[in-house]
Coordinates of C-alpha atoms in Angstrom, one line a residue:
M16 CA 282.6 54.8 11.3
F17 CA 280.5 53.5 8.4
C18 CA 279.8 50.0 7.1
K19 CA 281.9 49.3 4.0
F20 CA 279.2 47.2 2.5
C21 CA 276.0 49.3 2.9
G22 CA 277.3 52.7 4.0
K23 CA 275.4 52.7 7.3
E24 CA 276.8 54.7 10.2
I25 CA 277.7 52.4 13.0
K26 CA 279.6 52.5 16.2
D27 CA 283.4 52.8 16.0
G28 CA 285.1 49.4 16.1
S29 CA 282.0 47.5 15.2
A30 CA 282.6 43.8 14.4
F31 CA 279.2 43.6 12.6
C32 CA 276.9 46.0 10.8
P33 CA 273.4 45.8 12.3
A34 CA 271.9 47.3 9.2
C35 CA 273.0 44.7 6.6
G36 CA 274.5 42.1 8.9
K37 CA 277.9 41.8 7.3
K38 CA 281.0 41.0 9.3
L39 CA 283.4 43.8 9.4
A40 CA 287.2 43.4 9.5
V41 CA 288.9 46.3 11.3
N42 CA 291.4 47.2 8.7
N43 CA 292.6 50.1 6.7
A44 CA 290.1 49.5 3.9
E45 CA 287.3 49.8 6.4
K46 CA 288.6 52.9 8.0
T47 CA 289.0 54.7 4.7
A48 CA 285.4 53.8 3.9
E49 CA 284.4 56.0 6.8
T50 CA 286.0 59.3 5.7
V51 CA 287.9 58.9 2.4
S52 CA 290.7 61.1 1.1
A53 CA 290.3 61.4 -2.7
A54 CA 294.0 60.7 -2.9
T55 CA 293.8 57.4 -1.1
A56 CA 290.3 56.2 -2.0
A57 CA 291.3 54.5 -5.2
G58 CA 293.7 52.2 -3.5
T59 CA 291.1 50.9 -1.1
A60 CA 288.2 50.7 -3.5
A61 CA 289.2 47.5 -5.1
A62 CA 289.4 45.6 -1.8
T63 CA 286.2 47.1 -0.5
S64 CA 284.2 46.4 -3.7
A65 CA 285.5 42.9 -4.0
A66 CA 284.5 42.1 -0.4
S67 CA 281.1 43.8 -1.0
S68 CA 280.3 41.9 -4.1
Q69 CA 280.4 38.6 -2.2
A70 CA 279.0 39.6 1.1
A71 CA 276.1 41.7 -0.2
A72 CA 275.0 38.8 -2.3
S73 CA 275.1 36.1 0.3
G74 CA 272.1 37.2 2.2
K75 CA 273.9 36.7 5.5
A76 CA 272.5 37.7 8.8
A77 CA 271.9 40.8 10.8
G78 CA 274.9 41.2 13.1
K79 CA 276.0 43.1 16.1
P80 CA 277.8 46.4 16.8
A81 CA 280.9 46.5 19.0
K82 CA 280.9 47.9 22.5
K83 CA 281.3 51.6 22.6
I84 CA 284.7 53.1 23.6
N85 CA 285.1 54.3 27.2
K86 CA 285.5 58.1 27.1
K87 CA 288.5 58.2 29.5
A88 CA 290.3 55.6 27.5
L89 CA 289.5 57.4 24.3
T90 CA 291.0 60.6 25.7
A91 CA 294.2 58.8 26.5
I92 CA 294.3 57.2 23.1
I93 CA 293.8 60.5 21.4
A94 CA 296.5 62.2 23.4
G95 CA 299.0 59.3 22.7
A96 CA 298.2 59.2 19.0
A97 CA 298.5 62.9 18.2
A98 CA 301.9 62.5 16.6
V99 CA 300.7 59.6 14.5
V100 CA 297.7 61.6 13.3
L101 CA 299.9 64.5 12.3
I102 CA 302.1 62.1 10.2
V103 CA 299.0 60.6 8.6
L104 CA 297.7 64.0 7.6
L105 CA 301.1 64.9 6.1
V106 CA 301.0 61.7 4.1
V107 CA 297.5 62.5 2.8
I108 CA 298.6 65.9 1.7
L109 CA 301.6 64.5 0.0
V110 CA 299.6 61.9 -1.9
S111 CA 297.1 64.6 -2.9
A112 CA 300.0 66.6 -4.3
L113 CA 301.1 63.6 -6.4
G114 CA 297.6 63.0 -7.8
K115 CA 295.1 60.2 -7.5
N116 CA 295.2 56.6 -8.6
K117 CA 292.8 55.2 -11.1
G118 CA 289.5 53.8 -9.7
G119 CA 286.7 55.1 -7.6
N120 CA 285.1 54.8 -4.2
Y121 CA 281.7 54.0 -2.8
I122 CA 280.6 56.9 -0.6
L123 CA 277.3 55.3 0.2
R124 CA 275.8 52.0 -1.0
S125 CA 272.7 50.1 -0.2
G126 CA 270.1 47.9 -1.9
E127 CA 268.5 51.0 -3.4
T128 CA 271.1 53.7 -3.8
S129 CA 274.8 54.0 -4.6
V130 CA 276.8 57.2 -4.3
M131 CA 280.2 56.9 -5.9
D132 CA 283.2 59.2 -6.1
A133 CA 284.7 58.9 -9.6
D134 CA 288.4 59.6 -10.2
D135 CA 287.5 62.5 -12.5
E136 CA 286.0 64.3 -9.4
K137 CA 282.5 63.6 -10.4
V138 CA 280.2 62.3 -7.6
L139 CA 277.7 59.9 -9.1
I140 CA 274.4 58.9 -7.5
V141 CA 272.7 55.8 -8.9
N142 CA 269.3 54.5 -7.8
A143 CA 267.4 51.3 -8.3
N144 CA 265.6 52.7 -11.3
G145 CA 268.8 53.4 -13.1
D146 CA 268.6 57.1 -12.7
V147 CA 272.1 58.7 -12.5
V148 CA 272.8 62.1 -11.0
K149 CA 276.3 63.6 -11.6
L150 CA 277.7 66.3 -9.4
D151 CA 280.6 67.9 -11.1
Y152 CA 283.6 68.7 -8.9
S153 CA 286.1 68.5 -11.8
D154 CA 287.7 71.9 -10.8
K155 CA 288.0 70.8 -7.2
T156 CA 290.0 68.4 -5.1
I157 CA 287.7 66.3 -3.0
L158 CA 289.2 65.5 0.4
R159 CA 286.4 63.4 2.0
T160 CA 282.8 62.5 2.1
V161 CA 280.5 61.9 5.1
K162 CA 277.1 60.3 4.8
K163 CA 273.9 59.1 6.5
Y164 CA 270.8 57.5 5.1
D165 CA 267.3 56.5 6.1
I166 CA 266.2 53.2 7.4
N167 CA 264.9 52.0 4.0
R168 CA 268.2 53.1 2.3
H169 CA 266.3 55.2 -0.4
K170 CA 267.3 58.7 0.7
A171 CA 270.5 60.2 2.2
V172 CA 272.3 63.3 3.4
F173 CA 276.0 63.5 2.5
I174 CA 278.8 66.1 2.8
I175 CA 281.4 66.7 0.1
S176 CA 284.5 68.4 1.6
Y177 CA 287.0 69.9 -0.9
L178 CA 289.8 72.4 -1.1
E179 CA 288.6 75.9 -1.9
G180 CA 290.0 77.3 -5.1
S181 CA 290.9 75.7 -8.4
G182 CA 293.5 73.2 -9.5
K183 CA 294.2 69.5 -9.3
N184 CA 297.4 69.8 -7.4
I185 CA 298.0 70.9 -3.8
F186 CA 300.4 73.6 -5.1
D187 CA 297.8 75.1 -7.4
I188 CA 295.2 75.7 -4.7
D189 CA 294.4 79.4 -4.3
S190 CA 293.7 79.5 -0.6
G191 CA 294.1 76.0 0.7
L192 CA 291.0 76.2 2.8
T193 CA 288.6 73.3 3.1
V194 CA 284.9 74.0 2.4
N195 CA 281.9 71.7 2.5
D196 CA 278.7 71.2 0.4
L197 CA 275.8 69.4 2.0
Y198 CA 273.3 67.5 -0.1
Y199 CA 270.0 65.9 0.5
Y200 CA 269.2 63.0 -1.9
D201 CA 265.4 62.4 -2.1
G202 CA 265.7 59.1 -4.0
K203 CA 265.9 60.7 -7.4
E204 CA 267.5 64.2 -7.2
A205 CA 270.3 65.7 -5.1
H206 CA 269.5 69.0 -3.5
K207 CA 272.4 71.2 -2.4
I208 CA 271.2 72.7 0.9
V209 CA 274.5 74.1 2.2
S210 CA 277.2 75.5 -0.1
A211 CA 280.9 76.2 0.5
E212 CA 280.5 76.2 4.3
K213 CA 283.8 76.7 6.1
S214 CA 282.9 74.5 9.1
V215 CA 281.7 71.0 8.5
P216 CA 277.9 71.2 8.9
Y217 CA 276.8 68.4 11.2
S218 CA 273.9 66.6 9.6
E219 CA 271.2 64.0 10.4
I220 CA 268.4 62.4 8.4
S221 CA 265.1 61.1 9.9
A222 CA 264.5 57.3 9.7
D223 CA 261.7 57.8 7.2
G224 CA 264.0 59.9 5.0
S225 CA 261.6 62.9 4.9
T226 CA 263.7 65.4 6.8
A227 CA 267.4 66.4 6.8
L228 CA 268.8 68.3 9.8
Y229 CA 272.0 70.3 9.8
E230 CA 274.0 72.8 11.8
A231 CA 275.5 75.8 10.1
D232 CA 276.5 79.3 11.3
G233 CA 275.5 78.4 14.8
K234 CA 272.0 77.6 13.8
L235 CA 270.0 74.4 13.5
Y236 CA 267.9 73.9 10.4
S237 CA 265.6 71.3 8.9
Y238 CA 265.1 70.6 5.2
R239 CA 261.8 69.0 4.5
G240 CA 259.7 69.0 1.3
G241 CA 262.1 71.4 -0.4
K242 CA 261.7 74.0 2.4
T243 CA 264.5 75.1 4.8
T244 CA 263.3 76.1 8.3
Q245 CA 265.4 77.4 11.2
I246 CA 264.7 75.5 14.4
A247 CA 267.0 77.0 17.0
E248 CA 270.2 78.9 17.6
N249 CA 273.4 77.9 19.5
V250 CA 272.3 74.3 20.0
S251 CA 273.6 70.9 19.0
V252 CA 271.2 68.3 17.5
S253 CA 271.1 65.0 19.4
A254 CA 268.2 63.0 17.9
V255 CA 265.3 63.2 15.4
S256 CA 262.0 61.3 15.5
P257 CA 261.4 58.7 12.8
D258 CA 258.9 61.0 11.0
G259 CA 261.4 64.0 11.2
K260 CA 258.8 66.3 12.9
T261 CA 260.3 66.2 16.4
V262 CA 263.9 67.2 17.0
A263 CA 266.0 66.9 20.2
Y264 CA 269.0 69.1 20.9
Y265 CA 271.0 70.4 23.8
K266 CA 272.4 73.8 24.9
K267 CA 275.8 74.3 26.6
S268 CA 276.2 76.5 29.6
D269 CA 279.3 78.6 30.3
D270 CA 280.3 76.0 33.0
G271 CA 280.3 73.2 30.4
S272 CA 277.0 71.7 31.6
V273 CA 274.2 70.9 29.1
K274 CA 270.5 71.1 29.1
G275 CA 268.3 68.9 26.8
Y276 CA 265.3 70.0 24.9
Y277 CA 263.0 68.8 22.1
N278 CA 261.1 70.8 19.6
N279 CA 258.0 69.8 17.5
G280 CA 256.9 73.3 16.7
K281 CA 257.8 74.8 20.1
E282 CA 260.7 74.3 22.4
V283 CA 260.2 72.0 25.4
F284 CA 262.7 71.5 28.2
L285 CA 263.6 67.9 28.9
V286 CA 266.5 67.5 31.3
N287 CA 269.4 69.1 33.2
S288 CA 272.9 67.7 32.6
G289 CA 271.8 65.5 29.8
Y290 CA 270.0 65.2 26.4
A291 CA 267.9 62.8 24.3
I292 CA 269.7 60.1 22.3
A293 CA 266.5 58.9 20.6
I294 CA 263.0 60.3 20.4
A295 CA 259.7 58.9 19.2
N296 CA 257.2 60.7 17.0
N297 CA 255.7 63.6 19.0
A298 CA 258.1 62.7 21.9
K299 CA 255.9 59.8 23.0
Y300 CA 259.0 58.1 24.3
V301 CA 262.3 59.9 24.9
Y302 CA 265.5 58.0 25.6
L303 CA 268.0 60.1 27.7
L304 CA 271.6 60.1 28.6
R305 CA 272.3 62.2 31.6
Q306 CA 274.6 62.6 34.6
A307 CA 272.7 60.9 37.4
A308 CA 272.0 62.9 40.5
E309 CA 273.1 60.0 42.7
G310 CA 276.6 60.3 41.3
D311 CA 276.9 56.9 39.5
G312 CA 278.1 58.5 36.2
E313 CA 276.3 58.9 32.9
T314 CA 273.0 56.9 32.9
F315 CA 270.4 56.0 30.3
F316 CA 266.7 56.6 31.0
V317 CA 263.4 56.5 29.2
Q318 CA 260.5 58.8 29.8
K319 CA 257.3 59.9 28.2
K320 CA 257.5 63.4 26.6
D321 CA 258.8 65.9 29.2
K322 CA 257.3 64.1 32.2
E323 CA 260.1 63.5 34.7
D324 CA 257.8 61.5 36.9
T325 CA 257.6 58.8 34.2
R326 CA 261.4 58.5 34.0
V327 CA 262.8 54.9 34.2
K328 CA 266.4 54.0 34.6
L329 CA 267.7 51.6 31.9
G330 CA 271.3 51.3 33.2
S331 CA 274.6 53.2 33.6
A332 CA 276.5 54.1 30.4
N333 CA 279.4 51.9 31.6
S334 CA 277.3 48.8 32.0
I335 CA 275.3 49.0 28.7
D336 CA 276.8 47.4 25.7
Y337 CA 274.0 47.8 23.2
L338 CA 270.6 49.5 23.0
F339 CA 268.1 48.4 20.3
L340 CA 264.8 50.2 19.7
N341 CA 261.9 48.9 17.7
N342 CA 260.5 51.0 14.8
D343 CA 258.2 53.3 16.9
L344 CA 260.6 53.3 19.9
S345 CA 258.0 51.8 22.2
Q346 CA 260.3 48.9 23.0
A347 CA 264.0 48.7 23.9
V348 CA 266.3 45.7 24.2
I349 CA 269.2 46.5 26.4
S350 CA 272.3 44.4 26.9
R351 CA 274.0 45.3 30.1
D352 CA 276.4 43.6 32.5
G353 CA 276.4 40.5 30.4
N354 CA 272.6 40.1 30.4
S355 CA 269.7 41.3 28.1
Y356 CA 266.6 43.1 29.2
L357 CA 263.4 44.3 27.6
S358 CA 261.6 47.6 28.3
K359 CA 258.1 48.1 26.9
D360 CA 256.1 51.3 26.6
G361 CA 258.6 53.2 28.7
G362 CA 258.4 50.8 31.6
E363 CA 260.8 49.0 33.9
T364 CA 263.3 46.5 32.4
K365 CA 262.8 42.8 32.6
K366 CA 265.5 40.2 32.1
I367 CA 265.0 38.1 28.9
Y368 CA 268.3 36.3 28.5
S369 CA 271.6 35.6 30.3
S370 CA 273.9 37.1 27.6
P371 CA 273.9 39.9 25.1
V372 CA 271.4 39.3 22.2
Y373 CA 271.1 40.9 18.8
P374 CA 267.9 41.1 16.6
L375 CA 267.8 39.0 13.4
G376 CA 265.7 40.6 10.7
S377 CA 264.9 39.8 7.0
R378 CA 266.6 41.8 4.2
D379 CA 263.8 44.3 4.5
T380 CA 264.5 44.9 8.2
A381 CA 267.1 47.5 8.3
A382 CA 268.6 49.4 11.2
Y383 CA 269.0 53.2 11.7
Y384 CA 271.8 54.5 13.9
S385 CA 270.8 57.3 16.3
S386 CA 273.5 58.4 18.7
Y387 CA 273.9 55.5 21.1
A388 CA 271.0 53.5 19.9
Y389 CA 269.9 51.5 16.9
I390 CA 266.4 51.8 15.7
V391 CA 265.5 48.5 14.0
G392 CA 262.8 48.1 11.5
I393 CA 260.9 45.5 13.7
K394 CA 257.4 46.3 15.0
D395 CA 257.4 43.9 18.0
F396 CA 260.5 42.5 19.5
E397 CA 258.5 39.8 21.2
K398 CA 257.6 38.4 17.8
A399 CA 261.1 38.7 16.4
F400 CA 264.1 36.5 16.3
F401 CA 267.4 37.1 18.1
Y402 CA 270.8 35.4 18.3
A403 CA 273.5 35.2 21.0
T404 CA 277.0 33.9 21.0
N405 CA 279.0 32.3 23.8
S406 CA 282.0 34.1 25.2
L407 CA 284.4 32.2 22.9
R408 CA 282.3 32.9 19.9
T409 CA 282.3 29.2 19.0
K410 CA 278.6 28.6 19.3
T411 CA 275.6 30.7 18.4
N412 CA 272.0 30.3 19.6
L413 CA 269.1 31.4 17.5
L414 CA 266.4 32.7 19.9
R415 CA 262.7 33.6 20.0
F416 CA 260.3 34.6 22.8
S417 CA 258.4 32.1 24.8
D418 CA 256.5 33.1 28.0
G419 CA 258.2 36.4 28.1
E420 CA 261.8 35.2 27.8
L421 CA 264.1 34.2 25.0
E422 CA 264.6 30.5 24.4
T423 CA 267.0 28.7 22.0
I424 CA 265.5 27.1 19.0
I425 CA 268.7 26.1 17.2
S426 CA 272.4 26.2 18.0
G427 CA 275.3 26.2 15.5
S428 CA 278.8 27.3 14.9
D429 CA 279.5 30.7 13.5
L430 CA 275.8 31.1 12.8
E431 CA 275.8 34.9 13.5
D432 CA 277.8 35.4 10.3
S433 CA 275.4 33.6 8.0
A434 CA 271.9 33.4 9.4
A435 CA 269.3 34.9 7.1
L436 CA 265.6 35.3 7.8
T437 CA 263.5 34.8 4.6
R438 CA 261.3 37.8 3.7
D439 CA 258.1 35.9 4.6
E440 CA 259.8 35.0 7.9
K441 CA 258.9 31.3 7.5
Y442 CA 262.5 30.1 7.5
V443 CA 265.9 30.8 8.8
I444 CA 268.8 29.8 6.5
Y445 CA 272.2 29.5 8.0
E446 CA 275.7 27.9 7.7
D447 CA 277.1 25.7 10.4
E448 CA 280.9 25.7 10.2
D449 CA 281.3 22.6 12.5
E450 CA 279.0 20.6 10.2
D451 CA 280.3 22.3 7.1
A452 CA 276.8 22.6 5.7
V453 CA 274.0 25.0 5.0
Y454 CA 270.7 24.4 6.8
R455 CA 267.2 25.8 7.1
V456 CA 264.7 25.7 9.9
R457 CA 261.0 26.4 9.9
T458 CA 260.3 29.3 12.3
S459 CA 256.7 28.3 13.1
E460 CA 257.8 25.0 14.8
D461 CA 258.4 25.0 18.6
D462 CA 261.3 22.5 18.3
P463 CA 262.4 22.8 14.6
E464 CA 264.5 20.1 13.0
P465 CA 267.3 21.6 10.8
E466 CA 267.0 20.6 7.2
K467 CA 270.3 20.2 5.4
L468 CA 270.4 22.1 2.1
L469 CA 274.0 22.0 1.0
E470 CA 277.3 20.2 1.9
L471 CA 280.2 22.6 1.8
D472 CA 283.2 20.3 1.8
E473 CA 283.8 21.0 -1.9
V474 CA 282.1 24.3 -2.2
W475 CA 284.2 27.4 -3.0
D476 CA 281.5 29.9 -2.3
W477 CA 277.7 30.1 -2.0
Y478 CA 275.1 32.8 -2.5
L479 CA 271.4 33.3 -1.8
S480 CA 269.0 35.2 -4.0
Q481 CA 267.5 38.2 -2.3
D482 CA 264.1 36.5 -2.0
K483 CA 265.9 33.5 -0.3
K484 CA 264.3 31.1 -2.8
V485 CA 267.4 30.0 -4.7
L486 CA 270.8 28.9 -3.4
Y487 CA 273.7 29.3 -5.8
Y488 CA 277.1 27.7 -5.3
C489 CA 280.3 26.9 -7.1
N490 CA 283.1 24.4 -6.5
D491 CA 286.8 24.8 -6.9
Y492 CA 286.5 23.8 -10.5
F493 CA 284.1 26.7 -11.1
E494 CA 281.2 24.4 -11.8
I495 CA 278.2 26.4 -10.7
F496 CA 274.9 24.9 -9.3
A497 CA 271.5 26.4 -8.5
Q498 CA 269.3 24.8 -6.0
K499 CA 265.7 25.9 -5.3
I500 CA 265.2 25.8 -1.5
G501 CA 263.7 22.4 -0.8
G502 CA 264.6 21.1 -4.2
K503 CA 267.5 19.4 -5.9
A504 CA 270.7 21.0 -7.2
V505 CA 271.1 21.6 -10.9
K506 CA 274.4 22.3 -12.7
I507 CA 274.0 25.6 -14.5
F508 CA 277.5 26.3 -15.7
D509 CA 280.7 24.2 -16.3
G510 CA 283.9 26.2 -16.3
S511 CA 287.4 26.4 -14.9
R512 CA 289.1 28.5 -12.3
E513 CA 291.6 29.9 -14.8
S514 CA 289.0 31.9 -16.6
A515 CA 286.7 32.6 -13.7
G516 CA 285.8 36.1 -12.6
S517 CA 283.7 37.9 -10.0
M518 CA 280.2 36.8 -9.0
I519 CA 277.2 38.7 -7.6
V520 CA 273.5 38.2 -6.9
C521 CA 271.4 41.1 -8.1
N522 CA 267.6 41.3 -8.6
N523 CA 267.4 37.6 -7.6
R524 CA 269.7 36.6 -10.5
L525 CA 273.3 35.3 -10.3
Y526 CA 275.7 37.2 -12.5
F527 CA 279.3 36.2 -13.1
C528 CA 282.2 37.0 -15.4
Y529 CA 283.9 34.2 -17.3
D530 CA 286.5 34.5 -20.0
G531 CA 285.6 38.1 -20.7
K532 CA 281.9 37.5 -20.9
L533 CA 279.0 38.2 -18.6
Y534 CA 276.6 35.3 -17.7
S535 CA 273.4 35.2 -15.7
S536 CA 271.0 32.7 -14.2
E537 CA 267.7 32.9 -12.6
G538 CA 267.8 29.3 -11.3
G539 CA 268.2 27.7 -14.7
K540 CA 271.1 27.1 -17.1
A541 CA 273.4 30.2 -17.2
K542 CA 273.2 32.2 -20.4
E543 CA 275.5 34.8 -21.8
V544 CA 274.3 38.3 -21.4
N545 CA 274.5 40.5 -24.5
T546 CA 276.2 43.6 -23.0
G547 CA 277.4 45.0 -26.4
L548 CA 280.9 45.2 -25.0
D549 CA 284.0 43.6 -26.2
S550 CA 285.0 42.2 -22.8
V551 CA 283.6 42.3 -19.3
V552 CA 286.3 42.0 -16.6
Y553 CA 284.4 42.7 -13.4
T554 CA 281.0 42.7 -11.9
D555 CA 279.6 44.1 -8.7
G556 CA 276.3 45.3 -7.5
D557 CA 273.7 46.1 -4.9
E558 CA 270.3 44.4 -4.5
H559 CA 268.8 46.1 -7.5
I560 CA 271.8 47.7 -9.3
L561 CA 274.3 45.7 -11.4
F562 CA 277.7 47.3 -12.1
I563 CA 280.1 45.9 -14.7
A564 CA 283.5 47.1 -15.9
D565 CA 284.9 46.5 -19.3
S566 CA 288.5 45.8 -20.5
E567 CA 288.9 49.5 -21.3
G568 CA 288.2 50.5 -17.7
K569 CA 284.8 51.9 -18.2
T570 CA 281.9 51.4 -15.8
Y571 CA 278.3 50.5 -16.8
I572 CA 275.1 49.9 -14.8
S573 CA 271.9 47.9 -15.4
V574 CA 268.7 47.5 -13.4
D575 CA 267.2 44.8 -15.7
G576 CA 270.3 42.8 -16.6
R577 CA 269.8 43.5 -20.3
N578 CA 270.2 47.2 -20.9
F579 CA 273.5 48.8 -19.9
K580 CA 274.3 52.5 -19.4
K581 CA 277.8 53.9 -19.2
I582 CA 278.2 56.0 -16.1
S583 CA 282.0 56.6 -16.1
D584 CA 285.1 56.3 -18.3
S585 CA 286.9 55.0 -15.2
N586 CA 286.6 51.6 -13.5
L587 CA 284.7 52.5 -10.3
I588 CA 284.3 48.9 -9.0
S589 CA 287.7 47.2 -9.1

């Protein structure tokens, strides 16, 4: 599945996104964000966009993925749900035949890049510089999109699946066959690297975004620097190093067993009955999943390059809930059997806490999903912050290392949904539901005293600027206030709920719609933005990209909050 807020690939059933930290409700809107039928996308886009516009602006904390599904249980679920799946497929085909609703869908969105599926079958790619790439599928019927992007959210690979032939109606399709185009987006341009492939080409992107990997026609290819290179045949890719130069894959035998390899210019054998799930640059550290010889089921290991004598057991697959790796894969935090452990430099695991823990990063600390593991943009886990919740999820502890173990520095209610580390990592800002207030603590203090920033008893909603320097909030009467962190609150707008519209924080400014007009504030009195439009009815955005929709249903973007560019004659955000 994919996060509906930032587009990151995450484990199925995740309650939180470890990339952007947003809490995920397991509902139909979320599921359609993963693989979206063009016929049903419009119906879910409004709910997804509305949730995104608030959650993406709030600066709330890094979160945790859900425990992976047991394979035996999954098999049983699949078998039992076959009839339901068939019905759903028939419904999708029927809706496709009837045509699409108005509106669009985010295929991928992050602080830097948004890929959107417009209702006129144009795929739009918008970056933080305001560049717009339009991929014209006006003579096709798009069925779904699949996407992955790099750890910095600048680059991406995505697949557009569509019905072969022409026509906007299922009965007009010439052949009815589904084909797939694979694109690599380099931050400015979209490069089609596979065209009209009958089978869905499996694709990966390296954490640094330099390399796309894909499988087509039984071969494994890399796309790097505008050049396509065949790596191997009759293999399945399992991991790629952060710099994209080392690729891990496995080969299947006739008896169903697999053998794992890596390739950084030449093929190197890794393991029997297993494969790499994550691999460091030049295979310095290799994380393996294999069938253990002692018969205790699938087991995770770490080793250095292809040296079996360096192999260290991390835990059985059934016992491990989460596996977090730092940015160069030299450290692993493993949650298993209700406890958390740290492995450094491919060494033995050491217990660090008596419950599962999850890394807390700043907005610049993203996470990259690789098979069973999350590569987190943190250099040294022992200098990082973590959080842990109790079994009832009523209390959350914010943690940091002391003498080789994690210790609690603050405790609060529902902190995991709201905690945000400032970019300079000097403060953690969080909401405590029990106290109904927003606090900050100084991270450099051994026993920090929480400083109350905001009482929430009459607050309708609150937002943090991306640099975490200004706190914006409004009450039930739509009176809006700005409070510089450590300063006093100042009223910046006086309105009423009847005329209020959507709100978003973008480029450290608060934007909101009111009575058909767009307003903004950078900590001072809110001023009307001259958009040149008769009426603005909705606003949405990413960290650097502001989207607005007018009363005629057209969508515009701006990266400076002053100049607006029309990107679609359809409302793509509400």
